[in-house]
Tab-separated table of C-alpha atoms and ligand atoms in Angstrom:
chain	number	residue	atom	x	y	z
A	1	UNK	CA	0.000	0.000	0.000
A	2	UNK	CA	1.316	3.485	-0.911
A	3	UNK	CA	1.456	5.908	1.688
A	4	UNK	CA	2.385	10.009	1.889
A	5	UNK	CA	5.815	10.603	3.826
A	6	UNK	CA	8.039	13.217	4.412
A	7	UNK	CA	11.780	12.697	4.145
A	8	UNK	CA	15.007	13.372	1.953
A	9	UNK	CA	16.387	12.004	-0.636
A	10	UNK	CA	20.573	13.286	-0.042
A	11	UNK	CA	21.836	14.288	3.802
A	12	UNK	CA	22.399	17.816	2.079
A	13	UNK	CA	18.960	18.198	1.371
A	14	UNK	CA	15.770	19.167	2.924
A	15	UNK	CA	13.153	17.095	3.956
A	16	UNK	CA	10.317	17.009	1.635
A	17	UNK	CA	6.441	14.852	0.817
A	18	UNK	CA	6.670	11.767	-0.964
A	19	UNK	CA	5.591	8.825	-1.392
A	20	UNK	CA	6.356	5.196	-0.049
A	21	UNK	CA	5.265	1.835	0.449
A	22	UNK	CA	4.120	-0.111	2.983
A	23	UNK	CA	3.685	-3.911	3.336
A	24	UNK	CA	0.932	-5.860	3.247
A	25	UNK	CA	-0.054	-7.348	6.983
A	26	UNK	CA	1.206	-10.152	7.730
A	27	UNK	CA	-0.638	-12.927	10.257
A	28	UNK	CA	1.450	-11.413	13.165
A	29	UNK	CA	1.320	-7.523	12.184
A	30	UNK	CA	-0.314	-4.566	13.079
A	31	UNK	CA	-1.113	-2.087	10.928
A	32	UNK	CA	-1.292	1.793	12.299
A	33	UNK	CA	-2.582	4.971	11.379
A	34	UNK	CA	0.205	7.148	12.652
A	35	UNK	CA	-1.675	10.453	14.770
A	36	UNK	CA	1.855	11.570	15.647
A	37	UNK	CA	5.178	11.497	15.667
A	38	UNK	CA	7.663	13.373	17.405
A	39	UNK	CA	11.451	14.920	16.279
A	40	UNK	CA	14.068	13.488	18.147
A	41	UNK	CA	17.601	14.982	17.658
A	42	UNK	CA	18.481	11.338	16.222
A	43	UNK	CA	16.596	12.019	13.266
A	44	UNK	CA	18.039	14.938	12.349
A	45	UNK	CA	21.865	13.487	13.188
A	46	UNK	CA	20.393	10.179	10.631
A	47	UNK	CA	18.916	12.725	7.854
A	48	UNK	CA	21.152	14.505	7.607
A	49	UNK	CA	24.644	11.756	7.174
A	50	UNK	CA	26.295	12.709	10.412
A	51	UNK	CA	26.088	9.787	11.614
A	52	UNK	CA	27.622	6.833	9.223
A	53	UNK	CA	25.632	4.839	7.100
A	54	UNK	CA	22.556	6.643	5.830
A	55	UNK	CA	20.342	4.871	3.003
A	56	UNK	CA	18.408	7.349	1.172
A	57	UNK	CA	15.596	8.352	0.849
A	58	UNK	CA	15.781	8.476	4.381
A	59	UNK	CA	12.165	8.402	6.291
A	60	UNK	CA	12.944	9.498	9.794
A	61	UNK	CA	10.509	9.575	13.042
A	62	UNK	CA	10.274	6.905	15.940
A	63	UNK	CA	8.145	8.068	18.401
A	64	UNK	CA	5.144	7.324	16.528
A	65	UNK	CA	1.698	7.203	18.300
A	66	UNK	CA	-1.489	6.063	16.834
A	67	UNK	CA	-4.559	4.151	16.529
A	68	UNK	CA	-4.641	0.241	15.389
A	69	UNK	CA	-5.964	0.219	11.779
A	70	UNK	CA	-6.043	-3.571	10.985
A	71	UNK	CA	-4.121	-6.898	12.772
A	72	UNK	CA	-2.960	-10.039	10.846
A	73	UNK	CA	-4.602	-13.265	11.976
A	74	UNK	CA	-2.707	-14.811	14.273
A	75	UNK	CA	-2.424	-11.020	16.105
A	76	UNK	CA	-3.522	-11.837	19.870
A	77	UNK	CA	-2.490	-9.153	21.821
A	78	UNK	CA	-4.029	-6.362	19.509
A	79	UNK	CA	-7.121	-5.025	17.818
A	80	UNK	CA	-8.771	-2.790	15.143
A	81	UNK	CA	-9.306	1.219	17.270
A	82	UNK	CA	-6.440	0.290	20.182
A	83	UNK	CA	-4.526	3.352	20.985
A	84	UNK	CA	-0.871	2.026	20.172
A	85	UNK	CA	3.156	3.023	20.333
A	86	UNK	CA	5.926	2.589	18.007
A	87	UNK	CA	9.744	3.663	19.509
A	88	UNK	CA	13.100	2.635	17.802
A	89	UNK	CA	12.579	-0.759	17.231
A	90	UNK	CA	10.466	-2.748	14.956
A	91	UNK	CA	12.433	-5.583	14.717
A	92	UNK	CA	15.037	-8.467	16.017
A	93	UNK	CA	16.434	-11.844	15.812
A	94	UNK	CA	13.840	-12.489	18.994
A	95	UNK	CA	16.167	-15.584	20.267
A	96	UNK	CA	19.357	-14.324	21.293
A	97	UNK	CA	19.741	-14.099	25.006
A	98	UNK	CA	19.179	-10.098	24.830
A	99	UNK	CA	15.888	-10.776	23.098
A	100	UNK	CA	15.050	-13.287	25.696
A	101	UNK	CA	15.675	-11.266	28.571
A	102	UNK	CA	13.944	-8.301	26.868
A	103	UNK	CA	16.414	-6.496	25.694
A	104	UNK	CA	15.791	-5.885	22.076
A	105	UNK	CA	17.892	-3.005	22.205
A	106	UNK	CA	21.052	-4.716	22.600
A	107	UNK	CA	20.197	-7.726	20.207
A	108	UNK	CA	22.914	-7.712	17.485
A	109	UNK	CA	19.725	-8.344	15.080
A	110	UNK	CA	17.278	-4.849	16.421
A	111	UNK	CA	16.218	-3.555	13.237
A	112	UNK	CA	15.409	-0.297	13.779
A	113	UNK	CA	12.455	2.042	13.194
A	114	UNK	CA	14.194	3.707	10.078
A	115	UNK	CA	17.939	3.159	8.092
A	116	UNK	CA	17.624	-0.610	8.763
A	117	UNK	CA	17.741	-3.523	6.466
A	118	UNK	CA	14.359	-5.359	5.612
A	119	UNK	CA	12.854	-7.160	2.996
A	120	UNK	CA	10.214	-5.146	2.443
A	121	UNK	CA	10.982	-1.536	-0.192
A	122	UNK	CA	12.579	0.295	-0.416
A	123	UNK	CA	15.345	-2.453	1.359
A	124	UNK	CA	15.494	-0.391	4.498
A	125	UNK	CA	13.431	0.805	6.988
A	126	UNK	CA	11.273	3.998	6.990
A	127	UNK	CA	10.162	5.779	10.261
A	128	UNK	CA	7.227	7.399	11.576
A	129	UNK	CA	6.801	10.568	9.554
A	130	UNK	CA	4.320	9.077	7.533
A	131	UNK	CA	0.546	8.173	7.676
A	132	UNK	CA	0.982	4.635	8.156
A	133	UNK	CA	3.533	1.700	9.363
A	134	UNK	CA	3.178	-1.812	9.285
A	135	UNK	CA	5.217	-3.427	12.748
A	136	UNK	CA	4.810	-7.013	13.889
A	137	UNK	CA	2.495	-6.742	17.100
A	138	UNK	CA	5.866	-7.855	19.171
A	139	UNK	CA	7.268	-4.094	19.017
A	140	UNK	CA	3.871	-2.710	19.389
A	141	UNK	CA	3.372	-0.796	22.343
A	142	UNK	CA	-0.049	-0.216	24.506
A	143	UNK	CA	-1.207	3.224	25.642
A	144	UNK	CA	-2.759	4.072	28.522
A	145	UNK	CA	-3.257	7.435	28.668
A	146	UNK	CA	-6.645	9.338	27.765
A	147	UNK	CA	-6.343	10.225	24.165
A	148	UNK	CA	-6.427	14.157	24.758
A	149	UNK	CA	-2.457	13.339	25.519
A	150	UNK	CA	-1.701	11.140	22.502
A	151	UNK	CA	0.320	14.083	21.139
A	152	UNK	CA	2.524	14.871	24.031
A	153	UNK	CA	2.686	11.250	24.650
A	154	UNK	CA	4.625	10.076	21.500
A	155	UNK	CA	8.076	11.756	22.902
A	156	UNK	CA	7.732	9.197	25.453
A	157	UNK	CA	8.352	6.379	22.976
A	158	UNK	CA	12.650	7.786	22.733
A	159	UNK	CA	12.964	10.346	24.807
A	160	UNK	CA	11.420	8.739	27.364
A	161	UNK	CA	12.848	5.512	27.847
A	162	UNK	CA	16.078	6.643	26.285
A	163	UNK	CA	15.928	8.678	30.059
A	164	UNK	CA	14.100	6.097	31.923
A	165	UNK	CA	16.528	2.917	31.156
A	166	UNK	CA	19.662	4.395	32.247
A	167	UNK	CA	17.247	5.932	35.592
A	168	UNK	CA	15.981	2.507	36.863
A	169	UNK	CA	19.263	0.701	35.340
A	170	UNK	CA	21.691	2.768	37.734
A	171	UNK	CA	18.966	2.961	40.917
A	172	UNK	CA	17.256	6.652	40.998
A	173	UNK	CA	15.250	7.196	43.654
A	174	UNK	CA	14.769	7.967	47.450
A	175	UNK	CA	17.650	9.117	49.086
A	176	UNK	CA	20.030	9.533	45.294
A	177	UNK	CA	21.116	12.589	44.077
A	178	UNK	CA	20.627	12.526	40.325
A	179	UNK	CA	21.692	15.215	37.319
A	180	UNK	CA	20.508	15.463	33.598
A	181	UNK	CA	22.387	17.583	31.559
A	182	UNK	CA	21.106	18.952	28.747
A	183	UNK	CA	17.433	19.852	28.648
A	184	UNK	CA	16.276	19.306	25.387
A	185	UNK	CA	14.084	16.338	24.287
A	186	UNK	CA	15.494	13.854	26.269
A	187	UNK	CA	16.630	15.970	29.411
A	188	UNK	CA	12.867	17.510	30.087
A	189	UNK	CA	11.844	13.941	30.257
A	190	UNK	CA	15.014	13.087	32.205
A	191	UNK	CA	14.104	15.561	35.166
A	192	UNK	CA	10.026	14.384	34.967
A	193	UNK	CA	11.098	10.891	35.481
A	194	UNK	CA	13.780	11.119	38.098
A	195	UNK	CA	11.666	13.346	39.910
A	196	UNK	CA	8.744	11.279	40.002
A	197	UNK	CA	10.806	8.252	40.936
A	198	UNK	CA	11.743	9.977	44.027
A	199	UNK	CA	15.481	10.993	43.370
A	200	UNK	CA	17.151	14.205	44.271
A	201	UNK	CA	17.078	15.830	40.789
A	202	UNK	CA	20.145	18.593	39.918
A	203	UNK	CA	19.041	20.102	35.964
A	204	UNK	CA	22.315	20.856	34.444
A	205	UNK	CA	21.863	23.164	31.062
A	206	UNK	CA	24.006	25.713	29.330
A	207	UNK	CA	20.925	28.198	28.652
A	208	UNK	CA	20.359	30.657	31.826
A	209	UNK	CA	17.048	31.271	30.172
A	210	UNK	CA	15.627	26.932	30.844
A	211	UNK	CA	16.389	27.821	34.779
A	212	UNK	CA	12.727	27.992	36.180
A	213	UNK	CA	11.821	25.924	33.353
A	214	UNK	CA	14.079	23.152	34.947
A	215	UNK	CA	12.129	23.676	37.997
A	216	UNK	CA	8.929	23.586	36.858
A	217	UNK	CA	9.509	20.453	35.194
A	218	UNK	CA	10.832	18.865	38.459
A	219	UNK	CA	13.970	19.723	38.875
A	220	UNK	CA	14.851	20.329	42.619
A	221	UNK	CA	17.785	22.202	41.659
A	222	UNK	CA	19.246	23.891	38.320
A	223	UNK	CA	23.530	24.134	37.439
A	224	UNK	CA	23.938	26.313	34.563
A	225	UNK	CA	26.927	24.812	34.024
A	226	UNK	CA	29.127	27.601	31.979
A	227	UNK	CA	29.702	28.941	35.654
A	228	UNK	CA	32.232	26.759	37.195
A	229	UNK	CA	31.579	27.978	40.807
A	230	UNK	CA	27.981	26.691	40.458
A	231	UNK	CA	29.733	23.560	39.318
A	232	UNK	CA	31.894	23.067	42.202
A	233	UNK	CA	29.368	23.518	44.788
A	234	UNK	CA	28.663	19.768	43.913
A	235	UNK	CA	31.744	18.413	43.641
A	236	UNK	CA	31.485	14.927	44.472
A	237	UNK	CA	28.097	14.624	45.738
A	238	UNK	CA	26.143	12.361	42.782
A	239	UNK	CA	25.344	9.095	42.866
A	240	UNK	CA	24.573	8.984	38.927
A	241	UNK	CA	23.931	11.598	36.179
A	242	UNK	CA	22.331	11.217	33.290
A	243	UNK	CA	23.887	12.887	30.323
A	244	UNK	CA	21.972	13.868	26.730
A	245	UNK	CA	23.825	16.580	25.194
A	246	UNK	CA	24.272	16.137	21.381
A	247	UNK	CA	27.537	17.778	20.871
A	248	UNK	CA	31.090	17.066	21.755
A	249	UNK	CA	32.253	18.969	25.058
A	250	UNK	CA	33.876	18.579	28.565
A	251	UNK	CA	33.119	15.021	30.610
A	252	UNK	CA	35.826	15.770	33.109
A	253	UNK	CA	33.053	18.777	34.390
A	254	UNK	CA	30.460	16.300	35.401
A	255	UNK	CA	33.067	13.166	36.383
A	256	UNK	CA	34.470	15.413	39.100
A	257	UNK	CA	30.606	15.594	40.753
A	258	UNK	CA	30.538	11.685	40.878
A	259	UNK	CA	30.939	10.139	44.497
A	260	UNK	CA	33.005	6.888	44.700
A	261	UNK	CA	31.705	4.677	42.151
A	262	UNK	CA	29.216	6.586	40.747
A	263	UNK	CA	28.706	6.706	37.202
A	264	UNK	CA	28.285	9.282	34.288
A	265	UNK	CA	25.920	7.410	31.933
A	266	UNK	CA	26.365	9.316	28.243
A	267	UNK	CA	22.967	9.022	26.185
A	268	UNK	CA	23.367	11.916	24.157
A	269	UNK	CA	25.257	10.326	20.211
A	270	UNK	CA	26.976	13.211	18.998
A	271	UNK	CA	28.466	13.156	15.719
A	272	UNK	CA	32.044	13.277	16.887
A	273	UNK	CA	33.727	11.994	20.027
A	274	UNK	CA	33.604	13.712	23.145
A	275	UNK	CA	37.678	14.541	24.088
A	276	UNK	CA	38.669	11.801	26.529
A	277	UNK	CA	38.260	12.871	29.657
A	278	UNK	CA	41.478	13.195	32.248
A	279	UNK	CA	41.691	8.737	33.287
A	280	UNK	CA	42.842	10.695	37.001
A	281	UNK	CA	39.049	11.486	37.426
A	282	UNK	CA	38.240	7.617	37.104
A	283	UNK	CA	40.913	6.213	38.960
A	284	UNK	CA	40.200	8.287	42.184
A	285	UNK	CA	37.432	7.646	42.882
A	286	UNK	CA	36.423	4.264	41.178
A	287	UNK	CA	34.143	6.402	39.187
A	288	UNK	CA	32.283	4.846	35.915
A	289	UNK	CA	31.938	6.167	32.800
A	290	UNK	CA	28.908	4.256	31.135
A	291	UNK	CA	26.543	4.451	28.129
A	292	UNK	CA	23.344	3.555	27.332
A	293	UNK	CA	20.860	2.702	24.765
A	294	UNK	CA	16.972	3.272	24.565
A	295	UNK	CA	15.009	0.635	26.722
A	296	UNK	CA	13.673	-3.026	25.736
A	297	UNK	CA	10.550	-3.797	24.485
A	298	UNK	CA	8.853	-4.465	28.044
A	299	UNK	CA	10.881	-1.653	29.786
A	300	UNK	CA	9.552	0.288	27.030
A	301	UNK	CA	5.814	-0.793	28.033
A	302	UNK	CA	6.717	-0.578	32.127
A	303	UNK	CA	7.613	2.880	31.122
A	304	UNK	CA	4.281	3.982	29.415
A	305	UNK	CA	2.223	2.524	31.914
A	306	UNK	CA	4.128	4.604	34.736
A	307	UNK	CA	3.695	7.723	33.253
A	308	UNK	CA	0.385	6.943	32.773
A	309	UNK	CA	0.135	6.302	36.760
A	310	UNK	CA	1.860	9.097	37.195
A	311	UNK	CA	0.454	11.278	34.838
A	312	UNK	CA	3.447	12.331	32.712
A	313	UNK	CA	3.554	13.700	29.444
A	314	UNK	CA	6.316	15.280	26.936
A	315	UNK	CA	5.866	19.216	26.993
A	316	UNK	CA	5.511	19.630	23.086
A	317	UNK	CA	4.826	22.078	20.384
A	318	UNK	CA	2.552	20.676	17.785
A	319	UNK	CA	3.897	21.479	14.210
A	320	UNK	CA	2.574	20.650	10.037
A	321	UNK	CA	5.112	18.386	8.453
A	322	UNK	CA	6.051	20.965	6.018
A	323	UNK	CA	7.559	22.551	9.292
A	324	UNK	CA	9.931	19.890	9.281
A	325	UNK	CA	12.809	21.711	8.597
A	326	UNK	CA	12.523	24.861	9.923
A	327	UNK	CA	11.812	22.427	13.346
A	328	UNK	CA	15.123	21.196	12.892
A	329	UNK	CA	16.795	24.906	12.784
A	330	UNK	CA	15.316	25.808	15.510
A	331	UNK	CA	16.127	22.203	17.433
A	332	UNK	CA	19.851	22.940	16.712
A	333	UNK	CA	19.641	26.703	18.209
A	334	UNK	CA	17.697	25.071	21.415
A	335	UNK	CA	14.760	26.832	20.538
A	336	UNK	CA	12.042	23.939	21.390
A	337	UNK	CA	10.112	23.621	24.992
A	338	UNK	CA	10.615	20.634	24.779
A	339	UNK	CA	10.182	18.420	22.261
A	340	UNK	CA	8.435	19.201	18.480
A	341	UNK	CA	5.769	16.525	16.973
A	342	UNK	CA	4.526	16.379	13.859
A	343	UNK	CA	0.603	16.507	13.551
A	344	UNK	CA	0.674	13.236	11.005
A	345	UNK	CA	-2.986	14.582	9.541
A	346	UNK	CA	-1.566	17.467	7.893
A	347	UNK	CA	0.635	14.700	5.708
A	348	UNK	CA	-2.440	14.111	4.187
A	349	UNK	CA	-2.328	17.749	2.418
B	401	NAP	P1	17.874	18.110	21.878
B	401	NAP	O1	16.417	18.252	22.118
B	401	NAP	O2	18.511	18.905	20.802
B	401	NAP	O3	18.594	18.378	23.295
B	401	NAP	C1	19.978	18.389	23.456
B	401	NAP	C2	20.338	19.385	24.556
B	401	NAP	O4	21.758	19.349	24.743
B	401	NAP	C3	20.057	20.838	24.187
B	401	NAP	O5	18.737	21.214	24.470
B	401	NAP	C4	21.042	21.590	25.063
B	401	NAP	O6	20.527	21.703	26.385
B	401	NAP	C5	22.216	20.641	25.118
B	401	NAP	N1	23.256	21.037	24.181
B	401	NAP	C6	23.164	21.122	22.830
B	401	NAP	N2	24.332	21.509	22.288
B	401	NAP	C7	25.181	21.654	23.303
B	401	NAP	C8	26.557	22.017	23.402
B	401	NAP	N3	27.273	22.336	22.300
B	401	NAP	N4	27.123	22.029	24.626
B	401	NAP	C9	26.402	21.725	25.718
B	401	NAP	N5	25.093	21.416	25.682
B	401	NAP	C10	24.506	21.363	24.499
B	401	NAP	O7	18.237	16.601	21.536
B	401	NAP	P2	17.548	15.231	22.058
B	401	NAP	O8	16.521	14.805	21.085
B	401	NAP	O9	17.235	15.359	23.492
B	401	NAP	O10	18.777	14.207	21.841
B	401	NAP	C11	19.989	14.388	22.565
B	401	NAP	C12	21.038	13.432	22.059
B	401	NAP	O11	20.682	12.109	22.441
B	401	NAP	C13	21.205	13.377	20.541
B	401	NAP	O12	22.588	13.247	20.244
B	401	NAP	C14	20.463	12.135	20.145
B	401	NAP	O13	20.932	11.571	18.942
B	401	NAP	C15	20.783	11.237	21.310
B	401	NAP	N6	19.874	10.118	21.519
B	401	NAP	C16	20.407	8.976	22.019
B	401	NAP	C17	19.603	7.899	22.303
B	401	NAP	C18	20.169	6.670	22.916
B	401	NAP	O14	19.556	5.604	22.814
B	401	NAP	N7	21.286	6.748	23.595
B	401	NAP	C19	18.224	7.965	22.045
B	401	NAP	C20	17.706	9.163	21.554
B	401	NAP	C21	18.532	10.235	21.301
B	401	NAP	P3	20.792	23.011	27.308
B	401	NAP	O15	20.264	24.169	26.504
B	401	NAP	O16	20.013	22.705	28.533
B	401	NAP	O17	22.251	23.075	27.551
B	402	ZN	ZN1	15.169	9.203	19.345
C-alpha cells in the first residue's frame, strides 16, 4: 500500500512529501494509522549523514503514536481502534539471550524504526513521519493514557525511555542525588522521570534562560553549568547523572561531581567523540563512565504505563510536516520547549 511521507532524498537536502510503500499485513502484524510522531535529535543526526551509514531516501521519526488500523490473523495481543506506540525498534532476531531477557535493544539483530535492512521496499526501513507503518504486534506498544495526551505522549516512545533505562538501570530514587544535563528532548523527560521516581534531581543546562523551566519540570535544583563555581558547589556529591547533550564537550566537568563509584551514563550520540576525559578522574574515585541505549521492548511498556500512573507527558509544540525543517533549525539553536511533533494529519495535504 502506498502511503504520503516526508523525508530526503541526499543528507544535504531538505526534507520534503513523498511517497512510499508499505507492506501488506502479515498474520502477526499490526497495521497503524500514525496520529503523531515526534522529532528526536536522532533524526536529524540520521537525515542529515552525520552519523555513518545513511540509506536514502531516508524516512525518519520513531516516536510514533497512533490508533490500530487492521491486525494479521494470528495477532492476539491487539485489535482494530487500540490506541498504540511505536519507539526505535520494529524488529530483532527475537532468540538471542538479549531478546530473551527483553532487551531488544542490545540484540545484534534490532532492526530499527528507520535506516535498517528489511525485505520489504525500499530495502530499508522507513520511520514514523508518515501516515501509516506496518510493525509485527511484538514491538507494538499499549497506551494508557486518555487520548487528549496522545500528542505529548509520542516523545515518550525515545525520549522517554532513552531517560528512563539508564534511571531505573543505575537505581534513581529515594535518598540519590541525580543530574541530567542537557534539557532538550530527552533531558525535560530526564528531570520528569527522576523526579517522580523519588530521586534528588540537579538540571544541568548551558541556557540561563531553561532555569525555572528546569524547575517547573521537576527539577529540585538547576547548574547552569558555563559557571564553574555553580559547578563546584557539587563536587562529588552524585550518585549517577544522566547525560543527553548532542555535541562534543567537557566530561571531566560532570566526572568530578561523581561520588566513589558513581557513574556518568552518556545518552546523548553526537556526531564526533567527546575529548577523553582526564583517566585521574576515574581512577580516584572508582568512578564509571557508562553508556546507554533506549530501553527493551517491556521496559519500554513498564515505562508507558508509569507515566500513565503518574500522569506524565512530553511538553511539546505541535507542528505541520512541512515545518519539518525549519523544526530542525530551531532544534539545533535550542529553541524547542521541549520536544516538536509532527501533527501526522496534515501529511495528508
Ligand atoms: P535536543 O532536544 O537537541 O537536546 C539536546 C540538549 O543538549 C540541548 O537542548 C542543550 O541543552 C544541550 N546542548 C546542545 N548543544 C550543546 C553544546 N554544544 N554544549 C552543551 N550542551 C549542548 O536533543 P535530544 O533529542 O534530546 O537528543 C539528545 C542526544 O541524544 C542526541 O545526540 C540524540 O541523537 C541522542 N539520543 C540517544 C539515544 C540513545 O539511545 N542513547 C536515544 C535518543 C537520542 P541546554 O540548553 O540545557 O544546555
Ligand atoms: Zn530518538
Amino acid at each position: 500500500m502506498t502511503v504520503k511521507a516526508y523525508g530526503a532524498h541526499a543528507g544535504d537536502q531538505p526534507l520534503e512529501s513523498m511517497d512510499i510503500e508499505r507492506r501488506p499485513v502479515g498474520p502477526h502484524d499490526v497495521q497503524i494509522d500514525i496520529a503523531y510522531c515526534g522529532v528526536c535529535h536522532s533524526d536529524l543526526h540520521q537525515v542529515r549523514a552525520e552519523w555513518a551509514g545513511t540509506l536514502f531516501p531516508c524516512v525518519p521519526g520513531h516516536e510514533i503514536v497512533g490508533r490500530v488500523a487492521a491486525v494479521g490473523a494470528h495477532v492476539t495481543g491487539f485489535a482494530q481502534g487500540d490506541l498504540v506506540g511505536v519507539g526505535c525498534i520494529v524488529d530483532s532476531c527475537k532468540h538471542c539471550d538479549d531478546c530473551g531477557v527483553g532487551l531488544e535493544n542490545y540484540c545484534d539483530g534490532m532492526i530499527g524504526t528507520y535506516n535498517f535492512p528489511t525485505p520489504d521496499a525500499p530495502g530499508w526501513t522507513l520511520g514514523g513521519y508518515s501516515q501509516q507503518i506496518v510493525v509485527h504486534e511484538r514491538y507494538a506498544l499499549r497506551i494508557r493514557h486518555p487520548e487528549s495526551q496522545l500528542a505529548a505522549v509520542a516523545p515518550l516512545l525515545c525520549a522517554g525511555i532513552t531517560t528512563y533505562s539508564p534511571l531505573r538501570h543505575w537505581n534513581a530514587g529515594p535518598g540519590k542525588k541525580v543530574g541530567i544535563v542537557g534539557i532538550g528532548g530527552l533531558g525535560h523527560m530526564g528531570i520528569k522521570l527522576a523526579h517522580a521516581m523519588g530521586a534528588h534531581v540537579v538540571a544541568f543546562t548551558t541556557s540561563e534562560s531553561k532555569r525555572a523551566d528546569a524547575l517547573a519540570l521537576g527539577a529540585d535544583e538547576v547548574v547552569v553549568s558555563r559557571n564553574v563555581e555553580e559547578m563546584e558547589a557539587h563536587a562529588r556529591s552524585f550518585d549517577l547523572i544522566v547525560n543527553t547533550v548532542a555535541a562534543p564537550h567537557d566530561l571531566d566537568a560532570f566526572l568530578v561531581l561523581l561520588k566513589r563509584d558513581a557513574t556518568l551514563t552518556l545518552v546523548g550520540a553526537p556526531a564526533t567523540p567527546h575529548p577523553s576525559p582526564e583517566v585521574f578522574n576515574l581512577i580516584m574515585k572508582r568512578r564509571s563512565l557508562a553508556g546507554s541505549m533506549i530501553g527493551g521492548i517491556a521496559e519500554t511498556q513498564e515505562m508507558l504505563d508509569f507515566c500513565a500512573e503518574h500522569g506524565i507527558v512530553a511538553d511539546i509544540e505541535l507542528i505541520r510536516a512541512d515545518e519539518i525543517n525549519e523544526a530542525y533549525e530551531r532544534m539545533l539553536a535550542g529553541d524547542v520547549k521541549y520536544r516538536f511533533v509532527i501533527d501526522n494529519a496534515t501529511l495528508a495535504a
